[in-house]
PDB file of C-alpha atoms in Angstrom:
ATOM      1  CA  UNK A 134     -94.527  28.334-159.910  1.00 69.00           C
ATOM      2  CA  UNK A 135     -94.095  25.073-162.428  1.00 74.00           C
ATOM      3  CA  UNK A 136     -95.986  25.453-165.573  1.00 86.00           C
ATOM      4  CA  UNK A 137     -96.784  23.162-168.582  1.00 92.00           C
ATOM      5  CA  UNK A 138     -97.173  25.029-172.329  1.00 93.00           C
ATOM      6  CA  UNK A 139     -98.470  23.038-175.444  1.00 94.00           C
ATOM      7  CA  UNK A 140     -98.868  25.905-177.662  1.00 86.00           C
ATOM      8  CA  UNK A 141    -101.009  23.606-180.425  1.00 87.00           C
ATOM      9  CA  UNK A 142    -104.205  23.622-179.110  1.00 91.00           C
ATOM     10  CA  UNK A 143    -105.485  22.119-182.560  1.00 95.00           C
ATOM     11  CA  UNK A 144    -103.602  20.395-184.933  1.00 97.00           C
ATOM     12  CA  UNK A 145    -104.965  18.830-188.604  1.00 97.00           C
ATOM     13  CA  UNK A 146    -103.099  16.653-190.658  1.00 97.00           C
ATOM     14  CA  UNK A 147    -103.526  14.574-193.518  1.00 97.00           C
ATOM     15  CA  UNK A 148    -102.447  10.719-193.056  1.00 96.00           C
ATOM     16  CA  UNK A 149     -98.786  10.216-193.389  1.00 96.00           C
ATOM     17  CA  UNK A 150     -97.890  13.844-192.921  1.00 97.00           C
ATOM     18  CA  UNK A 151     -95.046  14.363-190.163  1.00 97.00           C
ATOM     19  CA  UNK A 152     -95.941  15.310-186.698  1.00 97.00           C
ATOM     20  CA  UNK A 153     -94.606  17.154-183.756  1.00 97.00           C
ATOM     21  CA  UNK A 154     -96.106  18.869-181.169  1.00 97.00           C
ATOM     22  CA  UNK A 155     -94.639  21.467-179.021  1.00 96.00           C
ATOM     23  CA  UNK A 156     -94.242  21.166-174.981  1.00 96.00           C
ATOM     24  CA  UNK A 157     -92.540  23.549-172.944  1.00 96.00           C
ATOM     25  CA  UNK A 158     -92.113  23.446-169.205  1.00 93.00           C
ATOM     26  CA  UNK A 159     -91.124  26.044-166.551  1.00 90.00           C
ATOM     27  CA  UNK A 160     -89.097  24.753-163.483  1.00 83.00           C
ATOM     28  CA  UNK A 161     -84.980  24.625-162.657  1.00 76.00           C
ATOM     29  CA  UNK A 162     -84.654  21.232-160.977  1.00 79.00           C
ATOM     30  CA  UNK A 163     -84.885  17.704-162.387  1.00 81.00           C
ATOM     31  CA  UNK A 164     -87.644  16.743-163.891  1.00 86.00           C
ATOM     32  CA  UNK A 165     -89.238  13.697-165.535  1.00 90.00           C
ATOM     33  CA  UNK A 166     -91.481  14.025-168.433  1.00 93.00           C
ATOM     34  CA  UNK A 167     -94.357  12.031-169.776  1.00 94.00           C
ATOM     35  CA  UNK A 168     -96.713  12.487-173.168  1.00 96.00           C
ATOM     36  CA  UNK A 169     -99.770  10.718-172.702  1.00 95.00           C
ATOM     37  CA  UNK A 170    -102.659  10.123-175.242  1.00 96.00           C
ATOM     38  CA  UNK A 171    -106.352  10.086-174.746  1.00 95.00           C
ATOM     39  CA  UNK A 172    -108.520   8.541-177.477  1.00 95.00           C
ATOM     40  CA  UNK A 173    -111.599  10.044-178.005  1.00 92.00           C
ATOM     41  CA  UNK A 174    -113.767   9.049-175.365  1.00 89.00           C
ATOM     42  CA  UNK A 175    -111.260   7.017-173.433  1.00 91.00           C
ATOM     43  CA  UNK A 176    -109.128   7.813-170.657  1.00 90.00           C
ATOM     44  CA  UNK A 177    -105.355   9.078-170.675  1.00 92.00           C
ATOM     45  CA  UNK A 178    -102.969   6.687-171.250  1.00 93.00           C
ATOM     46  CA  UNK A 179     -98.741   6.645-171.120  1.00 91.00           C
ATOM     47  CA  UNK A 180     -97.609   7.238-174.214  1.00 94.00           C
ATOM     48  CA  UNK A 181     -93.457   7.862-173.226  1.00 94.00           C
ATOM     49  CA  UNK A 182     -91.475   9.116-170.581  1.00 92.00           C
ATOM     50  CA  UNK A 183     -88.301  10.679-170.161  1.00 93.00           C
ATOM     51  CA  UNK A 184     -86.268  10.319-166.376  1.00 89.00           C
ATOM     52  CA  UNK A 185     -82.496  10.085-167.295  1.00 88.00           C
ATOM     53  CA  UNK A 186     -80.109   9.152-170.404  1.00 91.00           C
ATOM     54  CA  UNK A 187     -80.575   9.173-173.934  1.00 94.00           C
ATOM     55  CA  UNK A 188     -82.897  12.453-174.662  1.00 94.00           C
ATOM     56  CA  UNK A 189     -84.562  11.026-177.369  1.00 96.00           C
ATOM     57  CA  UNK A 190     -87.033   8.880-176.154  1.00 95.00           C
ATOM     58  CA  UNK A 191     -89.006   6.011-178.360  1.00 95.00           C
ATOM     59  CA  UNK A 192     -92.375   5.268-177.309  1.00 92.00           C
ATOM     60  CA  UNK A 193     -95.244   3.267-178.518  1.00 90.00           C
ATOM     61  CA  UNK A 194     -97.158   3.607-182.079  1.00 92.00           C
ATOM     62  CA  UNK A 195     -93.971   4.885-183.303  1.00 95.00           C
ATOM     63  CA  UNK A 196     -93.821   8.074-181.123  1.00 96.00           C
ATOM     64  CA  UNK A 197     -91.069   9.710-180.097  1.00 97.00           C
ATOM     65  CA  UNK A 198     -89.931  13.100-177.954  1.00 97.00           C
ATOM     66  CA  UNK A 199     -86.501  14.648-177.330  1.00 96.00           C
ATOM     67  CA  UNK A 200     -85.535  16.144-174.458  1.00 95.00           C
ATOM     68  CA  UNK A 201     -83.955  19.816-174.708  1.00 94.00           C
ATOM     69  CA  UNK A 202     -82.954  20.651-171.638  1.00 91.00           C
ATOM     70  CA  UNK A 203     -81.586  24.041-172.874  1.00 92.00           C
ATOM     71  CA  UNK A 204     -85.037  24.629-174.330  1.00 94.00           C
ATOM     72  CA  UNK A 205     -87.037  23.130-171.723  1.00 93.00           C
ATOM     73  CA  UNK A 206     -88.871  21.600-174.354  1.00 95.00           C
ATOM     74  CA  UNK A 207     -90.127  18.212-174.750  1.00 96.00           C
ATOM     75  CA  UNK A 208     -91.594  17.885-178.218  1.00 97.00           C
ATOM     76  CA  UNK A 209     -93.438  14.733-179.441  1.00 97.00           C
ATOM     77  CA  UNK A 210     -92.573  13.537-183.018  1.00 97.00           C
ATOM     78  CA  UNK A 211     -94.160  10.732-185.302  1.00 97.00           C
ATOM     79  CA  UNK A 212     -92.789  10.647-189.302  1.00 97.00           C
ATOM     80  CA  UNK A 213     -95.841   9.478-190.496  1.00 97.00           C
ATOM     81  CA  UNK A 214     -99.911   9.762-188.864  1.00 97.00           C
ATOM     82  CA  UNK A 215    -102.158   7.701-189.710  1.00 97.00           C
ATOM     83  CA  UNK A 216    -106.016   7.969-189.186  1.00 96.00           C
ATOM     84  CA  UNK A 217    -105.844   6.349-185.446  1.00 96.00           C
ATOM     85  CA  UNK A 218    -103.520   8.818-183.946  1.00 97.00           C
ATOM     86  CA  UNK A 219    -106.955  11.122-184.242  1.00 97.00           C
ATOM     87  CA  UNK A 220    -106.452  11.875-180.476  1.00 97.00           C
ATOM     88  CA  UNK A 221    -105.345  14.609-177.672  1.00 96.00           C
ATOM     89  CA  UNK A 222    -101.897  14.561-176.524  1.00 97.00           C
ATOM     90  CA  UNK A 223    -101.006  15.764-173.122  1.00 95.00           C
ATOM     91  CA  UNK A 224     -97.613  16.820-172.147  1.00 95.00           C
ATOM     92  CA  UNK A 225     -96.684  16.108-168.309  1.00 92.00           C
ATOM     93  CA  UNK A 226     -94.111  17.299-165.546  1.00 90.00           C
ATOM     94  CA  UNK A 227     -93.258  15.685-162.753  1.00 86.00           C
ATOM     95  CA  UNK A 228     -91.249  17.715-160.413  1.00 82.00           C
ATOM     96  CA  UNK A 229     -90.078  17.400-157.068  1.00 77.00           C
ATOM     97  CA  UNK A 230     -91.155  20.695-154.786  1.00 72.00           C
ATOM     98  CA  UNK A 231     -92.049  21.484-151.241  1.00 71.00           C
ATOM     99  CA  UNK A 232     -91.274  18.021-149.949  1.00 71.00           C
ATOM    100  CA  UNK A 233     -93.743  16.217-152.661  1.00 71.00           C
ATOM    101  CA  UNK A 234     -93.889  15.441-156.056  1.00 73.00           C
ATOM    102  CA  UNK A 235     -95.495  17.864-158.327  1.00 75.00           C
ATOM    103  CA  UNK A 236     -97.153  16.245-161.103  1.00 80.00           C
ATOM    104  CA  UNK A 237     -98.631  19.167-164.097  1.00 85.00           C
ATOM    105  CA  UNK A 238    -100.768  18.440-167.333  1.00 89.00           C
ATOM    106  CA  UNK A 239    -100.307  20.819-170.416  1.00 91.00           C
ATOM    107  CA  UNK A 240    -103.634  21.857-171.702  1.00 90.00           C
ATOM    108  CA  UNK A 241    -103.571  19.219-174.450  1.00 93.00           C
ATOM    109  CA  UNK A 242    -103.149  19.301-178.148  1.00 96.00           C
ATOM    110  CA  UNK A 243    -106.104  18.116-180.500  1.00 96.00           C
ATOM    111  CA  UNK A 244    -105.348  16.283-183.299  1.00 97.00           C
ATOM    112  CA  UNK A 245    -107.407  15.330-186.467  1.00 97.00           C
ATOM    113  CA  UNK A 246    -105.915  13.231-188.755  1.00 97.00           C
ATOM    114  CA  UNK A 247    -107.558  13.122-192.198  1.00 96.00           C
ATOM    115  CA  UNK A 248    -108.171   9.876-194.225  1.00 90.00           C
TER     116      UNK A 248
ATOM    117  CA  UNK B 215    -103.132  -6.731-163.376  1.00 64.00           C
ATOM    118  CA  UNK B 216    -106.971  -5.058-163.837  1.00 77.00           C
ATOM    119  CA  UNK B 217    -105.568  -1.314-163.873  1.00 92.00           C
ATOM    120  CA  UNK B 218    -107.189   1.006-161.876  1.00 96.00           C
ATOM    121  CA  UNK B 219    -111.065   0.688-161.189  1.00 97.00           C
ATOM    122  CA  UNK B 220    -113.373   3.179-161.219  1.00 97.00           C
ATOM    123  CA  UNK B 221    -117.719   2.880-160.379  1.00 97.00           C
ATOM    124  CA  UNK B 222    -119.352   3.970-161.756  1.00 97.00           C
ATOM    125  CA  UNK B 223    -119.019   4.713-165.400  1.00 96.00           C
ATOM    126  CA  UNK B 224    -121.466   6.810-165.779  1.00 97.00           C
ATOM    127  CA  UNK B 225    -123.993   8.631-163.040  1.00 97.00           C
ATOM    128  CA  UNK B 226    -126.657  10.722-164.158  1.00 97.00           C
ATOM    129  CA  UNK B 227    -128.374  12.422-161.086  1.00 97.00           C
ATOM    130  CA  UNK B 228    -130.413  15.504-159.797  1.00 97.00           C
ATOM    131  CA  UNK B 229    -128.809  19.090-158.698  1.00 97.00           C
ATOM    132  CA  UNK B 230    -128.784  18.966-154.960  1.00 97.00           C
ATOM    133  CA  UNK B 231    -128.423  15.127-154.729  1.00 97.00           C
ATOM    134  CA  UNK B 232    -125.009  13.488-152.936  1.00 97.00           C
ATOM    135  CA  UNK B 233    -122.654  11.626-155.437  1.00 98.00           C
ATOM    136  CA  UNK B 234    -120.223   9.263-154.478  1.00 98.00           C
ATOM    137  CA  UNK B 235    -117.261   7.976-156.807  1.00 98.00           C
ATOM    138  CA  UNK B 236    -114.989   4.877-156.420  1.00 98.00           C
ATOM    139  CA  UNK B 237    -112.114   4.454-157.074  1.00 98.00           C
ATOM    140  CA  UNK B 238    -109.636   0.919-156.911  1.00 98.00           C
ATOM    141  CA  UNK B 239    -105.903   1.589-157.368  1.00 97.00           C
ATOM    142  CA  UNK B 240    -103.290  -0.404-158.967  1.00 95.00           C
ATOM    143  CA  UNK B 241    -101.904  -2.739-156.540  1.00 94.00           C
ATOM    144  CA  UNK B 242     -99.017  -2.009-154.616  1.00 92.00           C
ATOM    145  CA  UNK B 243     -98.958   1.713-156.125  1.00 93.00           C
ATOM    146  CA  UNK B 244     -98.586   4.143-153.365  1.00 90.00           C
ATOM    147  CA  UNK B 245    -100.015   7.138-154.992  1.00 91.00           C
ATOM    148  CA  UNK B 246    -103.646   7.980-155.900  1.00 94.00           C
ATOM    149  CA  UNK B 247    -104.791  11.094-157.767  1.00 94.00           C
ATOM    150  CA  UNK B 248    -108.514  12.375-158.746  1.00 96.00           C
ATOM    151  CA  UNK B 249    -108.536  14.867-161.688  1.00 95.00           C
ATOM    152  CA  UNK B 250    -111.643  16.425-162.966  1.00 95.00           C
ATOM    153  CA  UNK B 251    -112.086  17.076-166.836  1.00 93.00           C
ATOM    154  CA  UNK B 252    -114.239  19.235-168.482  1.00 91.00           C
ATOM    155  CA  UNK B 253    -113.930  20.796-171.998  1.00 86.00           C
ATOM    156  CA  UNK B 254    -113.948  24.161-170.799  1.00 85.00           C
ATOM    157  CA  UNK B 255    -111.316  23.533-168.129  1.00 85.00           C
ATOM    158  CA  UNK B 256    -109.463  20.551-169.350  1.00 85.00           C
ATOM    159  CA  UNK B 257    -107.625  18.333-166.851  1.00 88.00           C
ATOM    160  CA  UNK B 258    -107.823  19.338-163.425  1.00 89.00           C
ATOM    161  CA  UNK B 259    -106.392  17.629-160.392  1.00 90.00           C
ATOM    162  CA  UNK B 260    -108.479  17.938-157.548  1.00 94.00           C
ATOM    163  CA  UNK B 261    -106.703  16.008-155.030  1.00 94.00           C
ATOM    164  CA  UNK B 262    -103.448  13.650-154.231  1.00 90.00           C
ATOM    165  CA  UNK B 263    -103.183  10.957-151.545  1.00 92.00           C
ATOM    166  CA  UNK B 264     -99.942   9.354-150.591  1.00 89.00           C
ATOM    167  CA  UNK B 265     -99.682   6.575-148.940  1.00 91.00           C
ATOM    168  CA  UNK B 266    -103.629   7.142-147.862  1.00 93.00           C
ATOM    169  CA  UNK B 267    -102.710  10.726-146.425  1.00 92.00           C
ATOM    170  CA  UNK B 268    -104.185  13.854-148.734  1.00 92.00           C
ATOM    171  CA  UNK B 269    -100.919  15.622-149.688  1.00 87.00           C
ATOM    172  CA  UNK B 270    -102.222  18.346-151.785  1.00 85.00           C
ATOM    173  CA  UNK B 271    -105.656  19.257-151.891  1.00 89.00           C
ATOM    174  CA  UNK B 272    -105.702  22.488-153.240  1.00 86.00           C
ATOM    175  CA  UNK B 273    -107.519  21.773-156.219  1.00 89.00           C
ATOM    176  CA  UNK B 274    -110.897  20.732-154.676  1.00 93.00           C
ATOM    177  CA  UNK B 275    -113.101  23.240-155.703  1.00 87.00           C
ATOM    178  CA  UNK B 276    -115.042  23.914-152.705  1.00 86.00           C
ATOM    179  CA  UNK B 277    -116.571  22.237-149.582  1.00 91.00           C
ATOM    180  CA  UNK B 278    -118.871  20.404-151.515  1.00 96.00           C
ATOM    181  CA  UNK B 279    -115.954  18.222-152.799  1.00 97.00           C
ATOM    182  CA  UNK B 280    -114.423  15.830-150.226  1.00 97.00           C
ATOM    183  CA  UNK B 281    -112.098  12.886-150.857  1.00 97.00           C
ATOM    184  CA  UNK B 282    -111.263   9.788-148.537  1.00 97.00           C
ATOM    185  CA  UNK B 283    -108.799   6.864-148.829  1.00 97.00           C
ATOM    186  CA  UNK B 284    -109.537   4.681-145.473  1.00 96.00           C
ATOM    187  CA  UNK B 285    -107.036   2.338-147.152  1.00 95.00           C
ATOM    188  CA  UNK B 286    -104.482   1.211-150.062  1.00 94.00           C
ATOM    189  CA  UNK B 287    -106.982  -0.245-152.234  1.00 95.00           C
ATOM    190  CA  UNK B 288    -109.665   1.910-152.002  1.00 96.00           C
ATOM    191  CA  UNK B 289    -110.975   6.060-152.309  1.00 98.00           C
ATOM    192  CA  UNK B 290    -113.702   8.023-152.594  1.00 98.00           C
ATOM    193  CA  UNK B 291    -114.645  11.259-153.982  1.00 98.00           C
ATOM    194  CA  UNK B 292    -117.875  13.089-152.632  1.00 98.00           C
ATOM    195  CA  UNK B 293    -119.738  15.584-153.952  1.00 97.00           C
ATOM    196  CA  UNK B 294    -122.782  16.732-151.828  1.00 97.00           C
ATOM    197  CA  UNK B 295    -124.807  18.912-152.807  1.00 96.00           C
ATOM    198  CA  UNK B 296    -124.472  18.413-156.543  1.00 97.00           C
ATOM    199  CA  UNK B 297    -124.661  21.080-159.174  1.00 96.00           C
ATOM    200  CA  UNK B 298    -125.365  21.446-162.948  1.00 97.00           C
ATOM    201  CA  UNK B 299    -121.792  22.841-163.456  1.00 95.00           C
ATOM    202  CA  UNK B 300    -119.560  19.600-161.302  1.00 96.00           C
ATOM    203  CA  UNK B 301    -120.676  17.899-164.466  1.00 97.00           C
ATOM    204  CA  UNK B 302    -117.723  16.154-165.745  1.00 97.00           C
ATOM    205  CA  UNK B 303    -115.406  13.088-166.373  1.00 96.00           C
ATOM    206  CA  UNK B 304    -113.794  12.383-163.156  1.00 97.00           C
ATOM    207  CA  UNK B 305    -110.509  10.176-163.170  1.00 96.00           C
ATOM    208  CA  UNK B 306    -108.340   8.371-160.947  1.00 96.00           C
ATOM    209  CA  UNK B 307    -105.107   7.712-161.537  1.00 95.00           C
ATOM    210  CA  UNK B 308    -102.268   5.579-159.173  1.00 94.00           C
ATOM    211  CA  UNK B 309     -98.829   5.453-159.193  1.00 90.00           C
ATOM    212  CA  UNK B 310     -95.672   4.188-157.752  1.00 86.00           C
ATOM    213  CA  UNK B 311     -93.985   6.761-155.517  1.00 73.00           C
ATOM    214  CA  UNK B 312     -96.234   9.493-157.263  1.00 63.00           C
ATOM    215  CA  UNK B 313     -92.827   9.942-159.547  1.00 68.00           C
ATOM    216  CA  UNK B 314     -93.138   7.596-162.113  1.00 74.00           C
ATOM    217  CA  UNK B 315     -95.951   7.660-164.899  1.00 82.00           C
ATOM    218  CA  UNK B 316     -99.391   7.197-163.940  1.00 88.00           C
ATOM    219  CA  UNK B 317    -102.215   4.713-164.964  1.00 92.00           C
ATOM    220  CA  UNK B 318    -105.453   6.025-165.300  1.00 94.00           C
ATOM    221  CA  UNK B 319    -108.871   4.621-164.713  1.00 95.00           C
ATOM    222  CA  UNK B 320    -111.663   4.560-167.440  1.00 94.00           C
ATOM    223  CA  UNK B 321    -113.530   7.737-165.840  1.00 96.00           C
ATOM    224  CA  UNK B 322    -116.354   8.467-164.615  1.00 97.00           C
ATOM    225  CA  UNK B 323    -118.861  10.617-166.738  1.00 97.00           C
ATOM    226  CA  UNK B 324    -121.069  12.381-164.497  1.00 98.00           C
ATOM    227  CA  UNK B 325    -124.071  14.357-165.338  1.00 97.00           C
ATOM    228  CA  UNK B 326    -126.220  16.661-163.019  1.00 97.00           C
ATOM    229  CA  UNK B 327    -129.561  17.942-164.453  1.00 97.00           C
TER     230      UNK B 327
END
């Protein structure tokens, strides 16, 4: 069965530190990959997405993610985090299976940035 | 576009009562999803509609939960009877073709006492 793993459940960083959140998926076919962000008390918002082409994807607010097909990974990065990046981050995979698209979310990573 | 609109934003109800959550997807989107989010279980897909037809309801926890999509611009999620363990934030999301990214609504925070 398809699955998405986010190994870091909680991450605490100081402002200006670099961020990398891991995301691995298990699915052998073609996938579309997403990162969502959920700020405290708010709904999920799309941060960035990968469908095809350049495996390095740039999203909003200085975030980027790299798709490494051989590693089944789509890690999220930001060179210098800000206090306002405190949020929960969800990786998601969309894959065609059994005649429909299956959209699977990871369990999320809670990021806390200390001012 | 007003985005995905959910109502109510907050609902507090007594155990045993019927609860109906409502969702208006983005115009033109043909896929609609209901999710439940709790601290313990994270984000769970409850049901997924494509072109108003339920495609995957394997996430619906039990018969107390039901969802309908009578037309392309409206969906409901009903819990009858409600129980305290149903307390959660329920999100509706819509997408074009189910392939692209989702747009989430602001959610309904349900508290069953």
